[in-house]
Amino acid sequence: DVKVTQSSRYLVKRTGEKVFLECVQDMDHENMFWYRQDPGLGLRLIYFSYDVKMKEKGDIPEGYSVSREKKERFSLILESASTNQTSMYLCASSSPRYNEQFFGPGTRLTVL
Amino acid sequence: GENVEQHPSTLSVQEGDSAVIKCTYSDSASNYFPWYKQELGKRPQLIIDIRSNVGEKKDQRIAVTLNKTAKHFSLHITETQPEDSAVYFCAATISSNTGKLIFGQGTTLQVKP
């Protein structure tokens, strides 16, 4: 059974803080993704990684960076959190052969 | 750029009725079309998917149809039950074939008992 876990379910941070969101998958998937979920906007891709140390910008990368030092772990970094980054953040992983993405439980981030 | 449009944004049906959600995509090279269900407070989970070489796929009460010419695909739920209440997302692969999906905006389905 594929398992994708995220470091926190709820997080409250102050404007200007550096924020780390971590995602770990245990199925040896090459692909990992970070999405942002906002009502009425669906799931928007922030960043994507198809291999260790490889990354690609998604549709809304501004204000975010990522790190993938190990295959199973993909981190999303908010260099200087702002209130408009208050959202639900979802991590996902997939094998390039099958395309099905498996999601983590999400982190609800509030920036005050 | 590539996009996926999903309609309606909200759908309310009586228990036992059918529900249909429709999506259109822009990239003619898209070849994989999954549907995800997200219950309140939970993660999205795949409920059914279809590949471009198939026109229809069924799994018990749910079915997906694909019209490649018109670039649209639909989710059909028959005999709806209260536990079908959730947000449903459609998605499509993009032509770069990197495994990336473009998601629709989501449909909130409410099944009234």
mmCIF file of C-alpha atoms in Angstrom:
data_model
loop_
_atom_site.group_PDB
_atom_site.id
_atom_site.type_symbol
_atom_site.label_atom_id
_atom_site.label_comp_id
_atom_site.label_asym_id
_atom_site.label_seq_id
_atom_site.Cartn_x
_atom_site.Cartn_y
_atom_site.Cartn_z
ATOM 1 C CA ASP A 1 0.000 0.000 0.000
ATOM 2 C CA VAL A 2 1.476 3.330 -1.089
ATOM 3 C CA LYS A 3 2.089 5.673 1.749
ATOM 4 C CA VAL A 4 2.762 9.385 1.395
ATOM 5 C CA THR A 5 3.236 11.319 4.605
ATOM 6 C CA GLN A 6 3.618 15.011 5.329
ATOM 7 C CA SER A 7 5.438 16.487 8.301
ATOM 8 C CA SER A 8 2.536 18.505 9.727
ATOM 9 C CA ARG A 9 -1.264 18.550 9.380
ATOM 10 C CA TYR A 10 -1.579 22.114 10.667
ATOM 11 C CA LEU A 11 1.004 24.876 10.781
ATOM 12 C CA VAL A 12 0.780 28.512 11.888
ATOM 13 C CA LYS A 13 3.599 30.872 10.960
ATOM 14 C CA ARG A 14 4.256 34.597 11.017
ATOM 15 C CA THR A 15 4.817 36.799 7.968
ATOM 16 C CA GLY A 16 8.470 36.759 6.935
ATOM 17 C CA GLU A 17 9.295 33.411 8.553
ATOM 18 C CA LYS A 18 11.042 30.664 6.594
ATOM 19 C CA VAL A 19 8.771 27.624 6.385
ATOM 20 C CA PHE A 20 9.678 24.023 5.565
ATOM 21 C CA LEU A 21 7.071 21.470 4.523
ATOM 22 C CA GLU A 22 8.306 17.921 4.175
ATOM 23 C CA CYS A 23 6.918 14.972 2.254
ATOM 24 C CA VAL A 24 8.052 11.353 2.376
ATOM 25 C CA GLN A 25 6.913 8.440 0.187
ATOM 26 C CA ASP A 26 7.746 4.790 0.675
ATOM 27 C CA MET A 27 7.083 3.354 -2.797
ATOM 28 C CA ASP A 28 10.340 4.241 -4.527
ATOM 29 C CA HIS A 29 8.498 6.637 -6.864
ATOM 30 C CA GLU A 30 10.609 8.748 -9.169
ATOM 31 C CA ASN A 31 8.093 11.599 -9.448
ATOM 32 C CA MET A 32 7.080 13.874 -6.586
ATOM 33 C CA PHE A 33 4.850 16.927 -6.657
ATOM 34 C CA TRP A 34 3.788 19.849 -4.488
ATOM 35 C CA TYR A 35 0.334 21.320 -5.010
ATOM 36 C CA ARG A 36 -1.567 24.143 -3.469
ATOM 37 C CA GLN A 37 -5.325 23.691 -2.978
ATOM 38 C CA ASP A 38 -7.633 26.697 -2.729
ATOM 39 C CA PRO A 39 -11.458 26.670 -2.981
ATOM 40 C CA GLY A 40 -12.664 27.029 -6.563
ATOM 41 C CA LEU A 41 -9.150 26.809 -7.992
ATOM 42 C CA GLY A 42 -8.574 23.075 -7.844
ATOM 43 C CA LEU A 43 -5.076 21.722 -7.369
ATOM 44 C CA ARG A 44 -2.348 23.961 -8.716
ATOM 45 C CA LEU A 45 1.151 22.608 -9.252
ATOM 46 C CA ILE A 46 3.907 24.520 -7.478
ATOM 47 C CA TYR A 47 6.935 22.337 -8.233
ATOM 48 C CA PHE A 48 7.656 18.907 -9.606
ATOM 49 C CA SER A 49 10.670 16.594 -9.251
ATOM 50 C CA TYR A 50 11.334 13.634 -11.533
ATOM 51 C CA ASP A 51 14.554 12.469 -9.898
ATOM 52 C CA VAL A 52 16.897 13.245 -7.026
ATOM 53 C CA LYS A 53 18.195 16.814 -7.275
ATOM 54 C CA MET A 54 16.022 17.407 -10.365
ATOM 55 C CA LYS A 55 13.174 19.887 -10.206
ATOM 56 C CA GLU A 56 10.872 21.740 -12.535
ATOM 57 C CA LYS A 57 8.646 24.747 -11.940
ATOM 58 C CA GLY A 58 4.919 24.250 -12.030
ATOM 59 C CA ASP A 59 2.213 26.814 -12.631
ATOM 60 C CA ILE A 60 2.693 28.908 -9.473
ATOM 61 C CA PRO A 61 6.352 28.666 -8.304
ATOM 62 C CA GLU A 62 6.746 32.284 -7.200
ATOM 63 C CA GLY A 63 7.640 32.558 -3.521
ATOM 64 C CA TYR A 64 8.503 28.853 -3.224
ATOM 65 C CA SER A 65 11.548 26.648 -3.653
ATOM 66 C CA VAL A 66 12.061 22.901 -3.300
ATOM 67 C CA SER A 67 14.716 20.406 -2.346
ATOM 68 C CA ARG A 68 15.072 16.728 -3.210
ATOM 69 C CA GLU A 69 18.264 15.285 -1.767
ATOM 70 C CA LYS A 70 16.907 11.753 -1.384
ATOM 71 C CA LYS A 71 14.485 9.875 -3.598
ATOM 72 C CA GLU A 72 11.874 9.408 -0.895
ATOM 73 C CA ARG A 73 11.825 12.976 0.407
ATOM 74 C CA PHE A 74 10.647 16.194 -1.240
ATOM 75 C CA SER A 75 10.645 19.468 0.677
ATOM 76 C CA LEU A 76 8.773 22.669 -0.084
ATOM 77 C CA ILE A 77 10.327 25.877 1.235
ATOM 78 C CA LEU A 78 8.676 29.233 1.692
ATOM 79 C CA GLU A 79 11.649 31.581 1.919
ATOM 80 C CA SER A 80 9.663 34.444 3.470
ATOM 81 C CA ALA A 81 6.084 33.501 4.227
ATOM 82 C CA SER A 82 3.345 35.925 3.260
ATOM 83 C CA THR A 83 -0.366 35.972 4.132
ATOM 84 C CA ASN A 84 -1.331 35.078 0.551
ATOM 85 C CA GLN A 85 0.448 31.752 1.037
ATOM 86 C CA THR A 86 -2.159 30.688 3.571
ATOM 87 C CA SER A 87 -3.534 27.529 1.970
ATOM 88 C CA MET A 88 -3.722 23.737 1.959
ATOM 89 C CA TYR A 89 -0.531 22.146 0.617
ATOM 90 C CA LEU A 90 -0.657 18.647 -0.829
ATOM 91 C CA CYS A 91 2.262 16.443 -1.741
ATOM 92 C CA ALA A 92 1.950 13.570 -4.221
ATOM 93 C CA SER A 93 4.135 10.902 -5.778
ATOM 94 C CA SER A 94 3.892 8.675 -8.835
ATOM 95 C CA SER A 95 5.728 6.236 -10.986
ATOM 96 C CA PRO A 96 6.319 7.585 -14.516
ATOM 97 C CA ARG A 97 5.093 4.277 -15.879
ATOM 98 C CA TYR A 98 1.576 4.474 -14.462
ATOM 99 C CA ASN A 99 0.836 8.199 -13.958
ATOM 100 C CA GLU A 100 -1.482 7.628 -10.968
ATOM 101 C CA GLN A 101 -0.578 10.117 -8.281
ATOM 102 C CA PHE A 102 -0.813 9.201 -4.600
ATOM 103 C CA PHE A 103 -1.445 12.082 -2.241
ATOM 104 C CA GLY A 104 -0.341 12.875 1.273
ATOM 105 C CA PRO A 105 -2.852 14.026 3.908
ATOM 106 C CA GLY A 106 -2.103 17.712 3.349
ATOM 107 C CA THR A 107 -0.718 20.529 5.481
ATOM 108 C CA ARG A 108 -2.998 23.430 6.261
ATOM 109 C CA LEU A 109 -0.695 26.429 6.569
ATOM 110 C CA THR A 110 -1.859 29.696 8.079
ATOM 111 C CA VAL A 111 0.421 32.734 7.785
ATOM 112 C CA LEU A 112 -0.447 35.537 10.202
ATOM 113 C CA GLY B 1 -1.071 26.842 -21.922
ATOM 114 C CA GLU B 2 -2.757 23.550 -21.226
ATOM 115 C CA ASN B 3 -5.863 23.618 -19.100
ATOM 116 C CA VAL B 4 -8.760 21.487 -17.914
ATOM 117 C CA GLU B 5 -12.224 22.964 -17.419
ATOM 118 C CA GLN B 6 -14.635 21.173 -15.074
ATOM 119 C CA HIS B 7 -18.409 21.688 -14.701
ATOM 120 C CA PRO B 8 -20.495 22.108 -12.683
ATOM 121 C CA SER B 9 -18.717 23.559 -9.671
ATOM 122 C CA THR B 10 -21.488 22.310 -7.375
ATOM 123 C CA LEU B 11 -24.043 19.557 -7.853
ATOM 124 C CA SER B 12 -26.866 18.535 -5.555
ATOM 125 C CA VAL B 13 -28.857 15.338 -6.187
ATOM 126 C CA GLN B 14 -31.328 13.161 -4.302
ATOM 127 C CA GLU B 15 -30.149 9.799 -3.075
ATOM 128 C CA GLY B 16 -30.663 7.223 -5.809
ATOM 129 C CA ASP B 17 -30.398 9.730 -8.658
ATOM 130 C CA SER B 18 -27.499 9.850 -11.122
ATOM 131 C CA ALA B 19 -24.773 12.504 -11.163
ATOM 132 C CA VAL B 20 -22.670 13.589 -14.129
ATOM 133 C CA ILE B 21 -19.561 15.753 -14.034
ATOM 134 C CA LYS B 22 -17.940 16.963 -17.245
ATOM 135 C CA CYS B 23 -14.415 18.049 -18.130
ATOM 136 C CA THR B 24 -12.819 19.436 -21.261
ATOM 137 C CA TYR B 25 -9.089 19.519 -21.939
ATOM 138 C CA SER B 26 -6.994 21.556 -24.326
ATOM 139 C CA ASP B 27 -3.973 19.363 -25.103
ATOM 140 C CA SER B 28 -4.758 16.906 -27.886
ATOM 141 C CA ALA B 29 -1.727 14.821 -26.820
ATOM 142 C CA SER B 30 -3.212 14.087 -23.373
ATOM 143 C CA ASN B 31 -3.472 10.320 -22.930
ATOM 144 C CA TYR B 32 -4.447 9.639 -19.320
ATOM 145 C CA PHE B 33 -7.533 10.971 -17.532
ATOM 146 C CA PRO B 34 -7.992 10.193 -13.825
ATOM 147 C CA TRP B 35 -10.802 11.153 -11.476
ATOM 148 C CA TYR B 36 -10.090 11.815 -7.811
ATOM 149 C CA LYS B 37 -12.525 11.961 -4.897
ATOM 150 C CA GLN B 38 -11.720 14.080 -1.871
ATOM 151 C CA GLU B 39 -13.893 13.642 1.201
ATOM 152 C CA LEU B 40 -13.999 16.434 3.747
ATOM 153 C CA GLY B 41 -10.698 16.704 5.591
ATOM 154 C CA LYS B 42 -9.107 13.848 3.660
ATOM 155 C CA ARG B 43 -6.626 13.426 0.846
ATOM 156 C CA PRO B 44 -7.695 13.065 -2.821
ATOM 157 C CA GLN B 45 -7.936 9.440 -3.850
ATOM 158 C CA LEU B 46 -8.156 7.937 -7.312
ATOM 159 C CA ILE B 47 -11.583 6.419 -8.004
ATOM 160 C CA ILE B 48 -11.347 5.646 -11.713
ATOM 161 C CA ASP B 49 -9.156 6.482 -14.683
ATOM 162 C CA ILE B 50 -9.200 6.033 -18.444
ATOM 163 C CA ARG B 51 -6.529 6.008 -21.099
ATOM 164 C CA SER B 52 -6.869 7.501 -24.560
ATOM 165 C CA ASN B 53 -7.189 4.155 -26.331
ATOM 166 C CA VAL B 54 -10.472 3.404 -24.519
ATOM 167 C CA GLY B 55 -13.834 5.139 -24.883
ATOM 168 C CA GLU B 56 -15.543 4.007 -21.701
ATOM 169 C CA LYS B 57 -14.694 2.312 -18.429
ATOM 170 C CA LYS B 58 -16.993 1.130 -15.645
ATOM 171 C CA ASP B 59 -16.456 0.127 -12.045
ATOM 172 C CA GLN B 60 -19.674 -0.771 -10.246
ATOM 173 C CA ARG B 61 -21.666 2.470 -9.870
ATOM 174 C CA ILE B 62 -19.109 4.747 -11.492
ATOM 175 C CA ALA B 63 -18.167 5.089 -15.144
ATOM 176 C CA VAL B 64 -16.027 7.398 -17.193
ATOM 177 C CA THR B 65 -16.490 8.199 -20.887
ATOM 178 C CA LEU B 66 -13.931 9.820 -23.155
ATOM 179 C CA ASN B 67 -14.514 11.645 -26.446
ATOM 180 C CA LYS B 68 -11.085 12.343 -27.912
ATOM 181 C CA THR B 69 -12.429 14.192 -30.937
ATOM 182 C CA ALA B 70 -14.300 16.683 -28.779
ATOM 183 C CA LYS B 71 -11.599 16.598 -26.067
ATOM 184 C CA HIS B 72 -13.958 15.966 -23.228
ATOM 185 C CA PHE B 73 -14.522 13.268 -20.651
ATOM 186 C CA SER B 74 -17.217 12.699 -18.059
ATOM 187 C CA LEU B 75 -17.759 10.951 -14.744
ATOM 188 C CA HIS B 76 -21.095 9.192 -14.236
ATOM 189 C CA ILE B 77 -22.257 8.033 -10.812
ATOM 190 C CA THR B 78 -25.455 5.987 -10.721
ATOM 191 C CA GLU B 79 -27.676 5.226 -7.720
ATOM 192 C CA THR B 80 -25.955 7.896 -5.655
ATOM 193 C CA GLN B 81 -25.586 7.410 -1.918
ATOM 194 C CA PRO B 82 -24.860 9.947 0.856
ATOM 195 C CA GLU B 83 -21.280 8.622 1.095
ATOM 196 C CA ASP B 84 -20.718 9.798 -2.482
ATOM 197 C CA SER B 85 -20.835 13.374 -1.137
ATOM 198 C CA ALA B 86 -17.351 14.820 -1.712
ATOM 199 C CA VAL B 87 -15.303 17.033 -4.006
ATOM 200 C CA TYR B 88 -14.430 15.387 -7.307
ATOM 201 C CA PHE B 89 -11.481 16.419 -9.469
ATOM 202 C CA CYS B 90 -10.786 15.462 -13.054
ATOM 203 C CA ALA B 91 -7.283 15.659 -14.496
ATOM 204 C CA ALA B 92 -5.356 15.098 -17.707
ATOM 205 C CA THR B 93 -1.727 14.457 -18.545
ATOM 206 C CA ILE B 94 0.101 17.100 -20.550
ATOM 207 C CA SER B 95 2.009 16.467 -23.738
ATOM 208 C CA SER B 96 5.466 16.645 -22.194
ATOM 209 C CA ASN B 97 4.703 13.200 -20.738
ATOM 210 C CA THR B 98 6.602 13.849 -17.535
ATOM 211 C CA GLY B 99 3.838 12.424 -15.367
ATOM 212 C CA LYS B 100 2.438 15.865 -14.643
ATOM 213 C CA LEU B 101 -1.330 16.247 -14.393
ATOM 214 C CA ILE B 102 -3.462 19.318 -14.955
ATOM 215 C CA PHE B 103 -6.450 19.312 -12.590
ATOM 216 C CA GLY B 104 -9.908 20.736 -13.075
ATOM 217 C CA GLN B 105 -11.335 23.193 -10.565
ATOM 218 C CA GLY B 106 -13.335 20.554 -8.708
ATOM 219 C CA THR B 107 -17.042 19.718 -8.288
ATOM 220 C CA THR B 108 -18.683 19.596 -4.876
ATOM 221 C CA LEU B 109 -21.282 16.829 -4.987
ATOM 222 C CA GLN B 110 -23.973 16.743 -2.323
ATOM 223 C CA VAL B 111 -26.243 13.699 -2.142
ATOM 224 C CA LYS B 112 -29.346 14.397 -0.074
ATOM 225 C CA PRO B 113 -30.836 11.433 1.780
#
